[in-house]
Coordinates of C-alpha atoms and ligand atoms in Angstrom, one line a residue:
X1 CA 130.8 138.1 123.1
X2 CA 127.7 139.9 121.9
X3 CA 126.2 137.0 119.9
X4 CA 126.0 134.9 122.9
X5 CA 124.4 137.2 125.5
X6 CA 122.2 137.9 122.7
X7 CA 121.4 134.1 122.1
X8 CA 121.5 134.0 126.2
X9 CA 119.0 136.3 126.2
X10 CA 116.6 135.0 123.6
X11 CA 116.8 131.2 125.5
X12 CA 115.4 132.7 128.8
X13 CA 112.8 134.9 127.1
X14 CA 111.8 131.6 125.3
X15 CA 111.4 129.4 128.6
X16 CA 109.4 132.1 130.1
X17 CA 106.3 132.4 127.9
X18 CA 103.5 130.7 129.9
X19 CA 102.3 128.0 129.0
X20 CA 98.7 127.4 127.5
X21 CA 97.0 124.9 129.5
X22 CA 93.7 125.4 127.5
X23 CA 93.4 121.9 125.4
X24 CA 91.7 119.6 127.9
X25 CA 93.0 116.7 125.6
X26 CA 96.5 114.6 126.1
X27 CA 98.4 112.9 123.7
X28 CA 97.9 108.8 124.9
X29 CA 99.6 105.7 123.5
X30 CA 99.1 102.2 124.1
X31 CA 102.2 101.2 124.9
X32 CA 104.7 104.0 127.1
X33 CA 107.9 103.1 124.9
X34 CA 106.5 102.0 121.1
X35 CA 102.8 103.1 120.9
X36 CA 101.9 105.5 118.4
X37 CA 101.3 108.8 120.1
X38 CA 97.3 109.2 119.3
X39 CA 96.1 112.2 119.5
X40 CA 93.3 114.7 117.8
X41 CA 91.4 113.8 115.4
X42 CA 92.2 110.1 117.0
X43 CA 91.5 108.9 120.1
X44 CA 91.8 105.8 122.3
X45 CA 87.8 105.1 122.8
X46 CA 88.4 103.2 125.7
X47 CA 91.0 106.1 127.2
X48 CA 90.5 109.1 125.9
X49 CA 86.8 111.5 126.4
X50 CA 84.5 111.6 123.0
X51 CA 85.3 115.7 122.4
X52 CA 89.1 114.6 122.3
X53 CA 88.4 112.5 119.1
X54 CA 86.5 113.7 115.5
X55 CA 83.6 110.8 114.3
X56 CA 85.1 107.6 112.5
X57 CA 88.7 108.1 114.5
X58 CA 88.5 105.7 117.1
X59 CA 91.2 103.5 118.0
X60 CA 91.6 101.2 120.9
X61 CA 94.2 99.1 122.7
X62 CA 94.2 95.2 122.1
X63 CA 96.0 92.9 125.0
X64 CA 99.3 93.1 123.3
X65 CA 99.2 96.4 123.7
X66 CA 98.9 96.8 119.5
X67 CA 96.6 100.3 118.7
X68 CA 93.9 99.2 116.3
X69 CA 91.6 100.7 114.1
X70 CA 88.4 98.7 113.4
X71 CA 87.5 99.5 109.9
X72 CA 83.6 99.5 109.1
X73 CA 83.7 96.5 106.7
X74 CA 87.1 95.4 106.3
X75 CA 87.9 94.5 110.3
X76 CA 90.6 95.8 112.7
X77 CA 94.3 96.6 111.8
X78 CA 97.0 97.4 114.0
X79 CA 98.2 101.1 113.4
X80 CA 101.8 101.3 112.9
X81 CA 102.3 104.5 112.5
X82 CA 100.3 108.1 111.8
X83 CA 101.7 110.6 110.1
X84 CA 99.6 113.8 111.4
X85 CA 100.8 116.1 109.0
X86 CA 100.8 114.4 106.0
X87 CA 97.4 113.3 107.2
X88 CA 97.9 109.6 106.4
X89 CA 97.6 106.8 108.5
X90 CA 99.5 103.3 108.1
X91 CA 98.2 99.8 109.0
X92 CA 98.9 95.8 108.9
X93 CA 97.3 92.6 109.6
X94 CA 98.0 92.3 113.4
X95 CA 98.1 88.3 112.3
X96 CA 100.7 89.3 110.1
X97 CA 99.4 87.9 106.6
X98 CA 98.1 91.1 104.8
X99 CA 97.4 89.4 101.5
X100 CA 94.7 87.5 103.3
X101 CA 93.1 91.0 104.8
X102 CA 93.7 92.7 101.4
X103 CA 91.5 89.6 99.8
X104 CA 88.8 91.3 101.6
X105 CA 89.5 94.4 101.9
X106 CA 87.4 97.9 101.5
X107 CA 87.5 101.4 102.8
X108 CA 83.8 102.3 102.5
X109 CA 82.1 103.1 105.6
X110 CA 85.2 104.9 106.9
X111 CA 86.7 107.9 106.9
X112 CA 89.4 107.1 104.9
X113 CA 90.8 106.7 101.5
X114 CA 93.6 104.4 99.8
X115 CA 97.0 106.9 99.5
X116 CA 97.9 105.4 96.1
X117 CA 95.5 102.7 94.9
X118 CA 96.7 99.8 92.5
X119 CA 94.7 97.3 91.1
X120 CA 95.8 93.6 91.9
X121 CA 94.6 90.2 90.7
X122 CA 95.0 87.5 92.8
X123 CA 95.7 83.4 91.6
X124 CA 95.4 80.3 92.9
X125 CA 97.9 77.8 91.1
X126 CA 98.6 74.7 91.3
X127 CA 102.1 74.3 93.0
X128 CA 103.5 73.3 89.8
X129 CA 103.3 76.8 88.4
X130 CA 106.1 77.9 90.6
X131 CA 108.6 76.1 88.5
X132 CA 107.6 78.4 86.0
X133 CA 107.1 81.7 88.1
X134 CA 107.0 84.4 85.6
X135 CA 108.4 87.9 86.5
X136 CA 105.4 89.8 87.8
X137 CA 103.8 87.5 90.1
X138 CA 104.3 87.9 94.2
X139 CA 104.1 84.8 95.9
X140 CA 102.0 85.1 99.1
X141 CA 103.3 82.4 101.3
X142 CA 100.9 83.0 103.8
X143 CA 98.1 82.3 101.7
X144 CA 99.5 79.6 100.0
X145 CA 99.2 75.4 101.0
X146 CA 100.6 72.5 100.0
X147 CA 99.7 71.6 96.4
X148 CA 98.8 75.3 95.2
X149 CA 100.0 78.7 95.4
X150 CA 98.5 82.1 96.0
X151 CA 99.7 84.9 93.5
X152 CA 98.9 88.5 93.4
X153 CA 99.9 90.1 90.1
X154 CA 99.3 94.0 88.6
X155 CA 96.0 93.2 86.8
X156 CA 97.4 95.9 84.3
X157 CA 100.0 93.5 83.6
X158 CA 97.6 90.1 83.3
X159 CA 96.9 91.2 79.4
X160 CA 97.4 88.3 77.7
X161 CA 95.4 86.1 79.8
X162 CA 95.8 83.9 82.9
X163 CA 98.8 81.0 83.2
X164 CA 96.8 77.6 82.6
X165 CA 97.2 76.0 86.1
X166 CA 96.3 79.2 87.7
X167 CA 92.8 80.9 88.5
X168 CA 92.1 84.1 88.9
X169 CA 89.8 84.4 92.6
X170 CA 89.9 88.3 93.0
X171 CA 90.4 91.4 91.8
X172 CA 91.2 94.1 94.5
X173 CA 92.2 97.5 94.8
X174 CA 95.4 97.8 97.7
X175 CA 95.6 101.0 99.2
X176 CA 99.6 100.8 98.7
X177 CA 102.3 103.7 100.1
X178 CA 103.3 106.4 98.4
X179 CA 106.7 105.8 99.0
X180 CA 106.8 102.1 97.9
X181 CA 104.0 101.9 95.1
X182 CA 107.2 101.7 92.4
X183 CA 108.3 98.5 94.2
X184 CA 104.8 96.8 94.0
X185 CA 106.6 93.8 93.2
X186 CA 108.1 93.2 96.5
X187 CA 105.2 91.6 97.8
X188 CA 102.4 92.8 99.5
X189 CA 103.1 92.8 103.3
X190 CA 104.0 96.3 103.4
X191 CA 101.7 98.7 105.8
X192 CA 99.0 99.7 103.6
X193 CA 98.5 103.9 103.9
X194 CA 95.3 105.4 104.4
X195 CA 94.7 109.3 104.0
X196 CA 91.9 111.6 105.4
X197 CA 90.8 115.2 104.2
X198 CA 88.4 116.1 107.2
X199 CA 89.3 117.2 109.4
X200 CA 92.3 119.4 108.0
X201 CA 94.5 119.6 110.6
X202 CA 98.1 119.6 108.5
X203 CA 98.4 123.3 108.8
X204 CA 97.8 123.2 112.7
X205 CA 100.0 120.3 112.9
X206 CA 103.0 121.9 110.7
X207 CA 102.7 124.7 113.4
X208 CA 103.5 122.0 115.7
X209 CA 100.2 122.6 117.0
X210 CA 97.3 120.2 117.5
X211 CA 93.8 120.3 116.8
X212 CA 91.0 120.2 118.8
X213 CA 87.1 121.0 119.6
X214 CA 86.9 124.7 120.8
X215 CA 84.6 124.2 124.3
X216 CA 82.2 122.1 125.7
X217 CA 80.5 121.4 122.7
X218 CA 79.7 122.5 119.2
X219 CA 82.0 121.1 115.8
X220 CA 84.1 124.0 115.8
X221 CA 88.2 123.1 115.4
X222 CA 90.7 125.2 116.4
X223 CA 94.5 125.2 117.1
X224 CA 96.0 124.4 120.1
X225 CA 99.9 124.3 121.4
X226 CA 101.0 121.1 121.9
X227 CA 103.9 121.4 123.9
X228 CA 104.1 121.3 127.3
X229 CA 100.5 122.2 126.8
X230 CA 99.4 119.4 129.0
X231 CA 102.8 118.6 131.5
X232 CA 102.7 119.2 135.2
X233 CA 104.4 122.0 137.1
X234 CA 107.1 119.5 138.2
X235 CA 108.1 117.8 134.7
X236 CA 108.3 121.7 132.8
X237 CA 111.1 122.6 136.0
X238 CA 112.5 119.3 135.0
X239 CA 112.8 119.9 131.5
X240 CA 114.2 123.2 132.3
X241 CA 116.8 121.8 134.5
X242 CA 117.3 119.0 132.9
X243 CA 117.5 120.0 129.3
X244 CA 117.7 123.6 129.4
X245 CA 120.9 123.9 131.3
X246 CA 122.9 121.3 129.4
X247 CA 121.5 122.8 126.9
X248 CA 122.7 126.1 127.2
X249 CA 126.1 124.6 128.4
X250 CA 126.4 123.3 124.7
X251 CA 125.2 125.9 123.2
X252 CA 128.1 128.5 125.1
X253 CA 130.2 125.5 124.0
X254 CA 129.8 125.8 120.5
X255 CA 130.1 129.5 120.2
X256 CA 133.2 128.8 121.6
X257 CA 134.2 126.2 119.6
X258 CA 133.2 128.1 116.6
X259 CA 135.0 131.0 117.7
X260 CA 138.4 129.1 117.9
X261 CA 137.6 127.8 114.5
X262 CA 137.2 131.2 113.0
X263 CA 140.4 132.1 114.7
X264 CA 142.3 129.2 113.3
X265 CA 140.9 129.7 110.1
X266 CA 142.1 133.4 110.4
X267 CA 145.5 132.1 110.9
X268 CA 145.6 129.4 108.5
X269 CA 144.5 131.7 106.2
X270 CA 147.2 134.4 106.7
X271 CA 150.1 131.6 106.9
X272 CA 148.8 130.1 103.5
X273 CA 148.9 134.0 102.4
X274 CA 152.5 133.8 103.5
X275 CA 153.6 130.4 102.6
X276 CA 151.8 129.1 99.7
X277 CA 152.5 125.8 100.2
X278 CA 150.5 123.3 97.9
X279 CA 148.5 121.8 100.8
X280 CA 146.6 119.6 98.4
X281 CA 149.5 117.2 97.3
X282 CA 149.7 116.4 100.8
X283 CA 146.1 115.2 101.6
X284 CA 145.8 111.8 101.2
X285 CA 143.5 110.9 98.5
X286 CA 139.8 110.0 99.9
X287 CA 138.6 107.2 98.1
X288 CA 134.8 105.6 98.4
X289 CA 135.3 102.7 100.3
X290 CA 131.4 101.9 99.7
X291 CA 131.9 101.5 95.7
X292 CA 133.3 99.3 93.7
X293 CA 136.1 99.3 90.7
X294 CA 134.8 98.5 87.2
X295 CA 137.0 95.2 86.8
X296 CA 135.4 93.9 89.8
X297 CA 131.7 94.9 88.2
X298 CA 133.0 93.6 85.4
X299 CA 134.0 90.4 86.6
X300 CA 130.2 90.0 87.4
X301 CA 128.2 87.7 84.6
X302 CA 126.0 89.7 81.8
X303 CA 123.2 87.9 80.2
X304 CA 121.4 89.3 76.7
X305 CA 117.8 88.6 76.9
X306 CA 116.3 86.5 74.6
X307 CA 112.8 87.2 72.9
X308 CA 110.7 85.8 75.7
X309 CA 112.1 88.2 77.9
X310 CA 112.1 85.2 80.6
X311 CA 115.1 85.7 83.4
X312 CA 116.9 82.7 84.7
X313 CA 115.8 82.9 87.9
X314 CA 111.9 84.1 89.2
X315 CA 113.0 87.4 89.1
X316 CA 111.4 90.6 87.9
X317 CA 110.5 92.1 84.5
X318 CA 111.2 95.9 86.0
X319 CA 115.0 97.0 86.6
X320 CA 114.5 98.0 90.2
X321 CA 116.9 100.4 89.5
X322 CA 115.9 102.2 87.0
X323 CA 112.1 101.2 86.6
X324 CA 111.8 100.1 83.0
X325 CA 110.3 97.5 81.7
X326 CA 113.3 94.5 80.2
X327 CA 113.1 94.1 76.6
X328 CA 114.3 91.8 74.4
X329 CA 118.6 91.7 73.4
X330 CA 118.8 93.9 76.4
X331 CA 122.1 93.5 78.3
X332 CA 121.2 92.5 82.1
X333 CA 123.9 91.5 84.9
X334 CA 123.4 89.7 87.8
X335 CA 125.5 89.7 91.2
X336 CA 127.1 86.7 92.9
X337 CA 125.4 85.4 95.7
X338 CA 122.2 86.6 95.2
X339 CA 120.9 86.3 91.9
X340 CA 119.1 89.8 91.1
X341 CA 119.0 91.1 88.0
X342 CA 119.4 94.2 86.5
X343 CA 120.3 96.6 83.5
X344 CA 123.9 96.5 83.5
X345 CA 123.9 99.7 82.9
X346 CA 122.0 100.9 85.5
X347 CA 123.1 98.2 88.1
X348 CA 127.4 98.9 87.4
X349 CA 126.3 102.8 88.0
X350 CA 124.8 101.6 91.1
X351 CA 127.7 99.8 92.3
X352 CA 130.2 102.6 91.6
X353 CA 128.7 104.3 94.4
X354 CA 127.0 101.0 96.7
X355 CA 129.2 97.5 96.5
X356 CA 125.9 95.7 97.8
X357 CA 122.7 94.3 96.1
X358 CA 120.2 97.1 96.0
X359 CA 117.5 94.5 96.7
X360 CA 118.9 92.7 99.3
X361 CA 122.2 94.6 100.5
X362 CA 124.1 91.9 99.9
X363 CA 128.0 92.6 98.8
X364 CA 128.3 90.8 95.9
X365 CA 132.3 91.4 96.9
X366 CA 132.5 88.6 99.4
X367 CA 131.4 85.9 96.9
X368 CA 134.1 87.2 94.1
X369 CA 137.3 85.1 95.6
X370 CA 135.4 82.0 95.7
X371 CA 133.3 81.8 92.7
X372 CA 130.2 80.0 94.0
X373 CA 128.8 77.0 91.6
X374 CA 125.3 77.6 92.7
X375 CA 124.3 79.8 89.9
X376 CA 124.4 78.2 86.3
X377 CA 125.6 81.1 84.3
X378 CA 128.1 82.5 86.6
X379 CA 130.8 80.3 86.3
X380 CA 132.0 83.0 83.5
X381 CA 131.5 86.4 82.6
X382 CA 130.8 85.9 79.2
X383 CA 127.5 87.3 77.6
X384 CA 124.8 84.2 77.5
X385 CA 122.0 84.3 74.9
X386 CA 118.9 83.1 76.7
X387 CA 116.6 80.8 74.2
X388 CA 113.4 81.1 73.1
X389 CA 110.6 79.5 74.8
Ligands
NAG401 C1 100.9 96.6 128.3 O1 101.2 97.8 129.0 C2 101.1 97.7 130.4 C3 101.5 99.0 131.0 O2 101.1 100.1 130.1 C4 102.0 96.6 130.9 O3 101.8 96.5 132.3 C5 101.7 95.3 130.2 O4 102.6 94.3 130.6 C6 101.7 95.5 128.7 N1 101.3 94.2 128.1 C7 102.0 93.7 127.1 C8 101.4 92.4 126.5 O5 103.1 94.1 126.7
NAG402 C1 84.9 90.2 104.6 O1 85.0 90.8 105.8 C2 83.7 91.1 106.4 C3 84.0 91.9 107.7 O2 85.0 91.5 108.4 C4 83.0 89.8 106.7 O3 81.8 90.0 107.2 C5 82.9 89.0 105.4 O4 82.4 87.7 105.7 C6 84.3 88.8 104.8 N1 84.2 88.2 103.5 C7 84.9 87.2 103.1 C8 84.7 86.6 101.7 O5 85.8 86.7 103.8
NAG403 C1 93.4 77.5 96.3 O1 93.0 76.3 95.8 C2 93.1 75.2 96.7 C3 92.7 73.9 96.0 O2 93.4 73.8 94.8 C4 92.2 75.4 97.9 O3 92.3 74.4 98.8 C5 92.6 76.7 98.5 O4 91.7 77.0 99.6 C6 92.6 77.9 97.6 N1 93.0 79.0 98.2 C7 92.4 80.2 98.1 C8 93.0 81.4 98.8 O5 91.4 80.4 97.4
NAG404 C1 97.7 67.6 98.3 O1 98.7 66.7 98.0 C2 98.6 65.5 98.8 C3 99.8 64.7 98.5 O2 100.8 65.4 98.0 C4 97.3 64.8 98.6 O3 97.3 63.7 99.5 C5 96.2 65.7 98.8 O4 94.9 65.1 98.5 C6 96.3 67.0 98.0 N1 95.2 67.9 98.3 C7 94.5 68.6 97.4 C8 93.4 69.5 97.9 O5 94.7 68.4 96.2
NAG405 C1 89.5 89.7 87.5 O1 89.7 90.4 86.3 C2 90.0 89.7 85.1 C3 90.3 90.6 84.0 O2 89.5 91.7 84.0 C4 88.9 88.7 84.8 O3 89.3 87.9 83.7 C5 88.7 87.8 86.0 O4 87.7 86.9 85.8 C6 88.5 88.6 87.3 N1 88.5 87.7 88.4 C7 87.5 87.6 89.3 C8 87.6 86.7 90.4 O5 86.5 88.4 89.2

């Protein structure tokens, strides 16, 4: 086996490179299990020494153990999560109604800078406007009483004017995801992400490297290792020990494995070349367990939208599938149980491949045998013609 004393080989020459011990900083977190590891250009203020954290970083530790970030004007979030590559930090309301934070919410002063920013106005109705809830507004629950509710709507989308029993009492700009500014309509209790260009540290950190001061003093940044960079004697023997020999155990394991596979496929091979038997015919046929037929997405009701474009239920005026806008005579199904809506054309491609909701996962399926009364227009699967209003 020359590939394996050669991989053999490699492993030992890889635990023996010394370790640099040179970056004075360690990683810290406020919680041992579920803290966010905070590291350069972060620090914990009340943990960590100045030089192991760049200006504006700071974070501390709360009682419940949350790591915040007190932003110059806007307060202190909890940080759920950094993303030190992608050099983007993500943050909530540690009272856990962000619409209320966002109400008041701006960057400057900081460091930072919105990820994707999206313009939102928010309006106070009175409660009576939810029996009309049109298809862009997000209720905010948290902000919302008795006898009125809170909206936040897409100003771009507030053209033709405010609803009557709703005023508008802000305009804000949300520092939303990346990943989720498509599904702004969701609501707005999703971490907010923050970006920073200074100090660039990406290229360090896709090195898996981390950043620090170089020296005692002085602004200059260089690249340190991060790995067992700052572990005791003791814990790199018991990583060694503990992970490198069952590691190396697997590893002999699957070149061995592998080795009988090639063999097997060998013969396999050279019986096939013998025997063509039609192995095919005999495999039974896989079949996607996760889809479903097209009778039983056709079973589900289709509605035609009328001109006001108005769903049946406070839904959305964006396919979450496909993320166009509805327009009128458009054909739109909706699934048992849940009441979404989509383009039927978009929504039975969907369920093909996925037999559950896309917005709430769930399996419209279950609801098939027992057709439920709850929704108005399911009780058949004939097209519907919604009126004018
Ligand atoms: C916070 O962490 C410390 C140890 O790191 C632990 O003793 C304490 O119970 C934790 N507090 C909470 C509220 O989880
Ligand atoms: C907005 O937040 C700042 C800082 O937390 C605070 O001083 C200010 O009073 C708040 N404004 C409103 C309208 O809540
Ligand atoms: C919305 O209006 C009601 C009164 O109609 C008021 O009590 C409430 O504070 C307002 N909420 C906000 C967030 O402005
Ligand atoms: C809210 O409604 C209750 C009764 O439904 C009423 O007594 C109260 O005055 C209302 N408050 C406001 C601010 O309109
Ligand atoms: C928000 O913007 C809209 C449209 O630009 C405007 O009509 C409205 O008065 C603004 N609201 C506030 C509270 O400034």
């Amino acid at each position: 086996m020359d590939s394996s004393t050669l991989l053999l080989l490699s492993i030992f020459t890889f635990l023996a490179i010394p370790a640099l011990s040179a970056n004075p900083c360690r990683p810290d977190s406020c919680d041992a299990a579920l803290g966010v590891e905070v590291r350069f250009p972060f620090r914990l203020s009340n943990r960590q020494p100045a030089r192991c954290g760049y200006p504006g970083f700071d974070l501390f530790c709360n009682a419940q153990n949350q790591t915040i970030i007190s932003l110059p004007e806007s307060g202190e979030f909890v940080v759920d999560h950094i993303d030190y590559t992608a050099q983007a930090l993500f943050i909530n309301d540690p009272d856990l109604c962000l619409p209320k934070r966002i109400l008041n919410f701006t960057l400057s002063g900081s460091v930072f800078r919105g990820a994707y920013m999206r313009e939102y106005t928010f309006l106070n109705c009175s409660s009576d406007y939810m029996d009309y809830t049109g298809t862009r507004y997000i209720p905010l629950f948290c902000l919302s009483g008795r006898n009125y509710t809170v909206l936040a709507v897409n100003s771009r989308s507030l053209g033709g004017g405010l609803p009557a029993a709703c005023r508008s009492i802000a305009n804000v700009s949300v520092p939303l995801q990346w990943g989720l500014s498509q599904f702004y309509w969701m609501d707005l209790r999703e971490d907010l992400e923050l970006v920073w260009s200074e100090p660039a540290c990406w290229g360090c950190e896709n090195q898996g490297g981390v950043c620090g001061y170089k020296g005692d003093s002085g602004r200059e940044i260089g690249c340190y290792r991060r790995s067992r960079s700052g572990l005791p004697r003791s814990a790199k023997y018991g990583i060694i020990v503990g992970v490198g020999i069952p590691g190396l155990v697997c590893i002999i394991g699957l070149i061995c494995y592998a080795c009988g596979m090639v063999r097997a496929f060998n013969i396999q091979r050279r019986l096939n070349a013998g025997l063509p038997i039609a192995v095919s015919d005999q495999r039974p046929t896989i079949r996607s367990t996760s889809g479903l037929d097209q009778p039983t997405i056709e079973s589900y009701p289709t509605t035609v939208l009328g001109e006001s474009r108005r769903l049946p239920e406070p839904s959305e005026g964006t396919c979450p599938i496909c993320l166009s806008d509805y327009q009128p005579k458009e054909r739109l199904r909706s699934l048992p149980e849940c009441n979404h809506y989509f383009h039927a054309d978009c929504i039975d491609e969907w369920l093909k491949l996925n037999g559950t909701c896309p917005l709430c996962r769930n399996s419209p399926e279950s609801s098939v045998a027992t057709p439920s009364s709850s929704m108005s227009i399911s009780s058949s699967s004939s097209s519907t013609t919604l009126d004018r209003h």
